[in-house]
XYZ file of N, CA and C in Angstrom:
453
model
N 0.829 -1.062 -0.053
C -0.059 0.005 0.026
C 0.845 1.215 0.008
N 0.598 2.107 -0.900
C 1.392 3.419 -0.858
C 0.437 4.592 -1.103
N 0.756 5.648 -0.462
C 0.109 6.974 -0.416
C 0.582 7.655 -1.805
N -0.419 7.858 -2.673
C -0.216 8.429 -4.062
C -0.349 9.867 -3.936
N -1.024 10.506 -3.052
C -1.367 11.944 -3.088
C -1.696 12.238 -1.613
N -1.232 13.488 -1.166
C -1.461 14.091 0.173
C -1.706 15.510 0.131
N -2.607 15.947 0.785
C -2.718 17.440 1.141
C -2.756 17.579 2.526
N -1.981 18.600 3.074
C -2.077 18.842 4.537
C -2.298 20.475 4.661
N -2.957 20.615 5.676
C -3.120 22.202 6.141
C -1.653 22.558 6.404
N -1.480 23.901 6.463
C -0.171 24.520 6.737
C 0.465 24.161 8.006
N -0.212 23.855 9.041
C 0.379 23.539 10.283
C 0.507 21.981 10.623
N 0.257 21.179 9.532
C 0.264 19.882 9.729
C 1.395 19.167 8.903
N 2.296 18.390 9.446
C 3.394 17.762 8.904
C 3.017 16.635 7.970
N 3.603 16.728 6.772
C 3.276 15.611 5.698
C 3.644 14.235 6.100
N 2.888 13.310 5.792
C 3.193 11.963 6.281
C 3.357 11.091 4.947
N 3.440 11.649 3.848
C 3.430 10.762 2.629
C 4.614 9.852 2.604
N 5.829 10.434 2.964
C 6.982 9.655 3.018
C 6.978 8.430 3.882
N 6.130 8.413 5.029
C 5.978 7.484 5.960
C 5.040 6.457 5.503
N 4.304 6.581 4.355
C 3.216 5.889 4.014
C 3.448 5.191 2.671
N 4.661 4.736 2.492
C 5.081 4.154 1.162
C 5.327 2.764 1.297
N 4.859 2.039 0.370
C 5.177 0.405 0.304
C 4.944 -0.266 1.639
N 3.829 0.126 2.114
C 3.508 -0.619 3.475
C 2.763 -1.972 3.233
N 3.057 -3.048 3.844
C 2.331 -4.286 3.526
C 0.899 -4.094 4.169
N -0.109 -4.501 3.322
C -1.537 -4.267 3.765
C -1.658 -5.176 5.095
N -0.964 -6.243 5.352
C -1.317 -7.030 6.497
C -0.958 -6.314 7.803
N -0.401 -5.089 7.725
C -0.324 -4.387 8.985
C -1.571 -3.580 9.424
N -2.499 -3.611 8.544
C -3.892 -3.095 8.636
C -4.899 -4.126 8.406
N -4.938 -5.030 9.343
C -5.984 -6.248 9.102
C -7.432 -5.751 9.172
N -7.635 -5.064 10.278
C -9.110 -4.554 10.561
C -9.571 -3.653 9.295
N -8.713 -2.753 9.088
C -8.991 -1.814 8.065
C -9.294 -2.410 6.620
N -8.351 -3.334 6.290
C -8.384 -3.939 4.985
C -9.665 -4.857 4.921
N -10.139 -5.509 5.984
C -11.266 -6.446 5.976
C -12.422 -5.485 5.804
N -12.489 -4.372 6.440
C -13.678 -3.455 6.239
C -13.701 -2.943 4.733
N -12.644 -2.503 4.090
C -12.563 -2.003 3.012
C -12.811 -2.959 1.763
N -12.372 -4.309 1.997
C -12.687 -5.332 1.137
C -14.098 -5.740 1.188
N -14.879 -5.314 2.144
C -16.369 -5.659 2.296
C -17.054 -4.414 1.712
N -16.322 -3.491 1.286
C -16.949 -2.195 0.783
C -17.386 -1.195 1.729
N -16.965 -1.409 2.960
C -17.425 -0.472 3.979
C -16.629 0.752 4.149
N -17.250 1.897 4.433
C -16.544 3.099 4.738
C -16.115 3.132 6.191
N -15.034 3.424 6.636
C -14.503 3.486 7.956
C -14.601 4.953 8.378
N -15.372 4.939 9.616
C -15.727 6.318 10.171
C -15.208 6.259 11.567
N -14.136 6.881 11.956
C -13.662 6.758 13.285
C -13.570 8.191 13.741
N -14.412 8.749 14.540
C -14.388 10.003 14.970
C -13.381 10.120 16.165
N -12.922 9.089 16.880
C -12.045 9.100 18.039
C -11.167 7.918 17.869
N -9.949 8.222 17.293
C -9.051 7.050 17.099
C -8.599 6.365 18.384
N -8.700 7.113 19.582
C -8.324 6.520 20.812
C -9.415 5.456 21.256
N -10.492 5.510 20.662
C -11.629 4.415 21.097
C -11.758 3.470 19.980
N -10.850 3.255 19.055
C -11.136 2.228 18.150
C -11.176 0.747 18.833
N -11.949 -0.068 18.034
C -12.170 -1.387 18.713
C -10.788 -2.235 19.051
N -10.879 -3.089 19.844
C -9.673 -3.920 20.158
C -9.143 -4.610 18.881
N -10.008 -5.103 17.943
C -9.518 -5.713 16.756
C -8.801 -4.777 15.762
N -8.782 -3.438 16.039
C -8.142 -2.466 15.283
C -6.968 -1.870 15.975
N -6.326 -2.593 16.935
C -5.209 -2.174 17.697
C -3.960 -1.767 16.843
N -3.676 -2.543 15.801
C -2.620 -2.167 14.956
C -2.842 -0.939 14.294
N -3.954 -0.690 13.627
C -4.266 0.499 13.027
C -4.274 1.835 14.024
N -4.793 1.527 15.122
C -4.946 2.589 16.188
C -3.504 2.944 16.531
N -2.587 2.059 16.814
C -1.182 2.381 17.019
C -0.581 3.186 16.031
N -0.604 2.754 14.726
C -0.174 3.512 13.663
C -0.716 4.973 13.515
N -1.953 5.071 13.474
C -2.637 6.367 13.475
C -2.247 7.293 14.610
N -2.206 6.810 15.930
C -1.786 7.547 16.975
C -0.291 8.147 16.791
N 0.545 7.084 16.320
C 1.964 7.635 16.057
C 1.917 8.813 15.103
N 1.110 8.975 14.278
C 1.106 10.073 13.312
C 0.267 11.228 13.931
N -0.194 11.007 15.039
C -1.009 12.091 15.631
C -2.344 12.382 15.080
N -3.026 11.290 14.516
C -4.276 11.516 13.958
C -5.293 11.155 15.049
N -6.274 12.128 15.148
C -7.395 12.030 16.063
C -8.732 11.375 15.592
N -8.912 11.574 14.270
C -10.140 11.125 13.604
C -9.786 10.746 12.175
N -10.493 9.698 11.619
C -10.344 9.281 10.214
C -11.518 8.896 9.584
N -11.514 9.081 8.268
C -12.780 8.565 7.510
C -12.132 8.135 6.188
N -12.375 6.899 5.928
C -11.794 6.148 4.824
C -12.788 5.493 3.966
N -12.849 5.705 2.717
C -13.802 5.000 1.896
C -13.099 4.278 0.716
N -13.734 3.096 0.408
C -12.908 2.267 -0.756
C -13.244 2.771 -2.043
N -12.327 2.447 -2.977
C -12.469 2.719 -4.443
C -12.396 1.191 -4.999
N -13.588 0.839 -5.713
C -13.589 -0.334 -6.378
C -13.591 -0.151 -7.802
N -12.805 -1.124 -8.556
C -13.009 -1.270 -10.023
C -12.978 -2.707 -10.284
N -13.909 -3.052 -11.374
C -13.997 -4.383 -11.644
C -14.275 -5.327 -10.457
N -14.962 -4.975 -9.481
C -15.480 -5.648 -8.318
C -14.159 -6.024 -7.500
N -13.009 -5.288 -7.530
C -11.925 -5.450 -6.755
C -11.420 -4.161 -6.088
N -10.937 -4.255 -4.902
C -10.464 -3.059 -4.214
C -9.341 -2.488 -4.977
N -9.513 -1.257 -5.416
C -8.311 -0.665 -6.121
C -7.631 0.267 -5.313
N -8.281 0.788 -4.401
C -7.624 1.891 -3.464
C -8.549 2.378 -2.396
N -8.244 3.520 -1.861
C -9.176 4.110 -0.959
C -8.718 5.527 -0.779
N -9.687 6.499 -0.381
C -9.427 7.864 -0.132
C -9.679 7.920 1.403
N -8.618 8.608 2.081
C -8.777 8.780 3.533
C -8.698 10.177 3.871
N -9.430 10.669 4.814
C -9.540 12.027 5.313
C -9.260 11.870 6.874
N -8.324 12.738 7.407
C -7.960 12.571 8.768
C -7.952 14.003 9.334
N -8.161 14.004 10.674
C -8.038 15.239 11.421
C -6.873 15.012 12.444
N -5.978 15.923 12.462
C -4.867 15.860 13.396
C -4.979 16.882 14.476
N -5.575 18.016 14.214
C -5.680 19.123 15.143
C -6.625 18.725 16.307
N -7.847 18.156 15.888
C -8.868 17.742 16.913
C -9.625 16.598 16.491
N -10.443 16.093 17.430
C -11.322 14.933 16.975
C -12.389 15.631 16.137
N -12.869 14.723 15.173
C -13.847 15.284 14.275
C -14.889 14.131 14.019
N -16.281 14.671 13.916
C -17.196 13.729 13.554
C -17.783 14.202 12.180
N -17.580 13.347 11.141
C -18.032 13.709 9.852
C -19.566 13.578 9.755
N -20.215 14.424 9.001
C -21.649 14.544 8.985
C -22.037 13.406 7.949
N -23.247 12.863 8.092
C -23.743 11.848 7.247
C -23.704 12.424 5.750
N -24.010 13.586 5.512
C -23.958 14.162 4.132
C -22.512 14.131 3.531
N -21.609 14.525 4.368
C -20.208 14.546 3.943
C -19.717 13.066 3.550
N -20.110 12.062 4.428
C -19.691 10.773 3.979
C -20.389 10.180 2.789
N -21.729 10.558 2.636
C -22.381 10.161 1.308
C -21.753 10.886 0.088
N -21.390 12.071 0.305
C -20.605 12.940 -0.717
C -19.334 12.232 -1.174
N -18.562 11.742 -0.138
C -17.281 11.186 -0.387
C -17.515 9.777 -1.043
N -18.552 9.016 -0.717
C -18.918 7.848 -1.301
C -19.378 7.916 -2.870
N -20.039 9.030 -2.995
C -20.364 9.422 -4.577
C -19.221 9.842 -5.306
N -18.382 10.516 -4.756
C -17.132 10.958 -5.329
C -16.346 9.691 -5.664
N -16.202 8.800 -4.820
C -15.380 7.537 -5.086
C -16.055 6.637 -6.059
N -17.329 6.836 -6.256
C -18.044 6.210 -7.411
C -17.669 6.762 -8.696
N -17.497 8.088 -8.738
C -17.155 8.637 -10.046
C -15.640 8.276 -10.300
N -14.781 8.363 -9.211
C -13.428 7.895 -9.548
C -13.461 6.475 -10.078
N -14.209 5.733 -9.480
C -14.264 4.250 -9.915
C -14.613 4.142 -11.265
N -15.675 4.860 -11.650
C -16.277 4.772 -12.973
C -15.117 5.346 -13.945
N -14.507 6.319 -13.623
C -13.535 6.924 -14.537
C -12.368 5.848 -14.833
N -11.978 5.327 -13.713
C -10.805 4.214 -13.796
C -11.165 3.096 -14.629
N -12.382 2.604 -14.453
C -12.849 1.456 -15.172
C -12.974 1.805 -16.716
N -13.469 3.068 -17.034
C -13.589 3.351 -18.288
C -12.110 3.540 -18.902
N -11.342 4.081 -18.254
C -9.824 4.258 -18.862
C -9.187 2.869 -19.194
N -9.412 1.957 -18.098
C -8.970 0.587 -18.358
C -9.628 -0.031 -19.541
N -10.848 0.140 -19.735
C -11.620 -0.462 -20.942
C -11.091 0.212 -22.147
N -10.843 1.424 -22.258
C -10.370 2.039 -23.377
C -8.904 1.521 -23.727
N -8.067 1.473 -22.627
C -6.816 0.944 -22.993
C -6.789 -0.642 -23.442
N -7.588 -1.344 -22.846
C -7.926 -2.744 -23.359
C -8.217 -2.804 -24.793
N -9.084 -1.810 -25.011
C -9.598 -1.857 -26.508
C -8.404 -1.330 -27.418
N -7.647 -0.399 -27.024
C -6.500 0.054 -27.810
C -5.492 -1.142 -28.015
N -5.269 -1.875 -26.975
C -4.302 -2.993 -27.218
C -4.836 -4.133 -27.974
N -6.036 -4.402 -27.903
C -6.708 -5.481 -28.729
C -6.617 -5.060 -30.125
N -7.042 -3.724 -30.438
C -6.929 -3.219 -31.871
C -5.534 -3.304 -32.401
N -4.552 -3.013 -31.620
C -3.061 -3.134 -31.989
C -2.740 -4.527 -32.253
N -3.149 -5.458 -31.399
C -2.801 -6.928 -31.650
C -3.431 -7.422 -32.971
N -4.703 -7.071 -33.108
C -5.469 -7.428 -34.424
C -4.680 -6.941 -35.494
N -4.360 -5.540 -35.496
C -3.692 -5.000 -36.632
C -2.382 -5.594 -36.893
N -1.597 -5.911 -35.937
C -0.191 -6.516 -36.044
C -0.489 -7.933 -36.640
N -1.420 -8.641 -36.251
C -1.660 -10.050 -36.735
C -2.039 -9.844 -38.262
N -2.947 -8.982 -38.635
C -3.415 -8.900 -39.930
C -2.299 -8.401 -40.810
N -1.530 -7.478 -40.393
C -0.328 -6.975 -41.074
C 0.696 -8.012 -41.376
N 0.777 -9.037 -40.544
C 1.801 -10.100 -40.737
C 1.390 -11.181 -41.718
N 0.028 -11.158 -42.136
C -0.413 -12.404 -43.078
C -0.002 -11.949 -44.507
N 0.676 -12.849 -45.132
C 1.141 -12.458 -46.549
C 0.092 -12.460 -47.519
N -1.207 -12.898 -47.315
C -2.189 -12.794 -48.391
C -3.236 -11.955 -47.868
N -4.114 -11.411 -48.755
C -5.256 -10.554 -48.445
C -6.372 -11.435 -47.980
N -7.007 -10.883 -46.973
C -8.314 -11.535 -46.472
C -9.394 -10.635 -46.699
N -10.574 -11.179 -47.272
C -11.706 -10.245 -47.618
C -12.748 -10.658 -46.646
N -13.391 -9.754 -46.067
C -14.611 -10.056 -45.084
C -15.814 -9.598 -45.878
N -16.776 -10.485 -45.935
C -18.078 -10.046 -46.511
C -19.222 -10.520 -45.551
N -20.355 -9.895 -45.674
C -21.405 -10.319 -44.784
C -22.311 -11.406 -45.456
N -23.420 -11.751 -44.863
C -24.322 -12.872 -45.342
C -24.692 -12.640 -46.742
N -24.887 -11.417 -47.280
C -25.470 -11.119 -48.399
C -24.240 -11.033 -49.524
N -23.037 -11.119 -49.132
C -21.925 -10.946 -50.025
C -21.370 -9.622 -50.129
N -21.952 -8.762 -49.335
C -21.464 -7.366 -49.419
C -20.044 -7.334 -48.767
N -19.120 -6.658 -49.474
C -17.620 -6.501 -48.983
C -17.701 -5.460 -47.825
N -17.164 -6.043 -46.807
C -16.935 -5.142 -45.559
C -15.670 -4.644 -45.295
N -14.531 -5.519 -45.428
C -13.285 -5.018 -45.134
C -12.290 -6.072 -45.800
N -10.927 -5.597 -45.751
C -9.907 -6.617 -46.239
C -8.781 -6.301 -45.466
């Protein structure tokens, strides 16, 4: 797991360098929830459940008071997640804010899925073109009525 983007308020120390190439198994509770498609809403990190002890320790080391994380799915697989946290104070996210974040992640998911499909199509077209260009003979394609379609 790697942090690909981070924004911090002016008085908050960036953590992006501390969050690179981390094995997902150090976040067992978190990953279980995300793989189930759940949004993680923790208004008080200090009160995280016992099964989230590993995550709690990591978040507290970074001075995080509250966290909100929502998964990003593409092709029915967990692709990533977006996390918001508060270090200055504990924070309770409003239901509307959580729903907005979930809608935003749906848009991100659809964009990623579309981009992957477009890339797959380009690769398929390139393979077909390379195959046809390598054939030493002409191939004609006609429909059932004998109308010429392509060569």
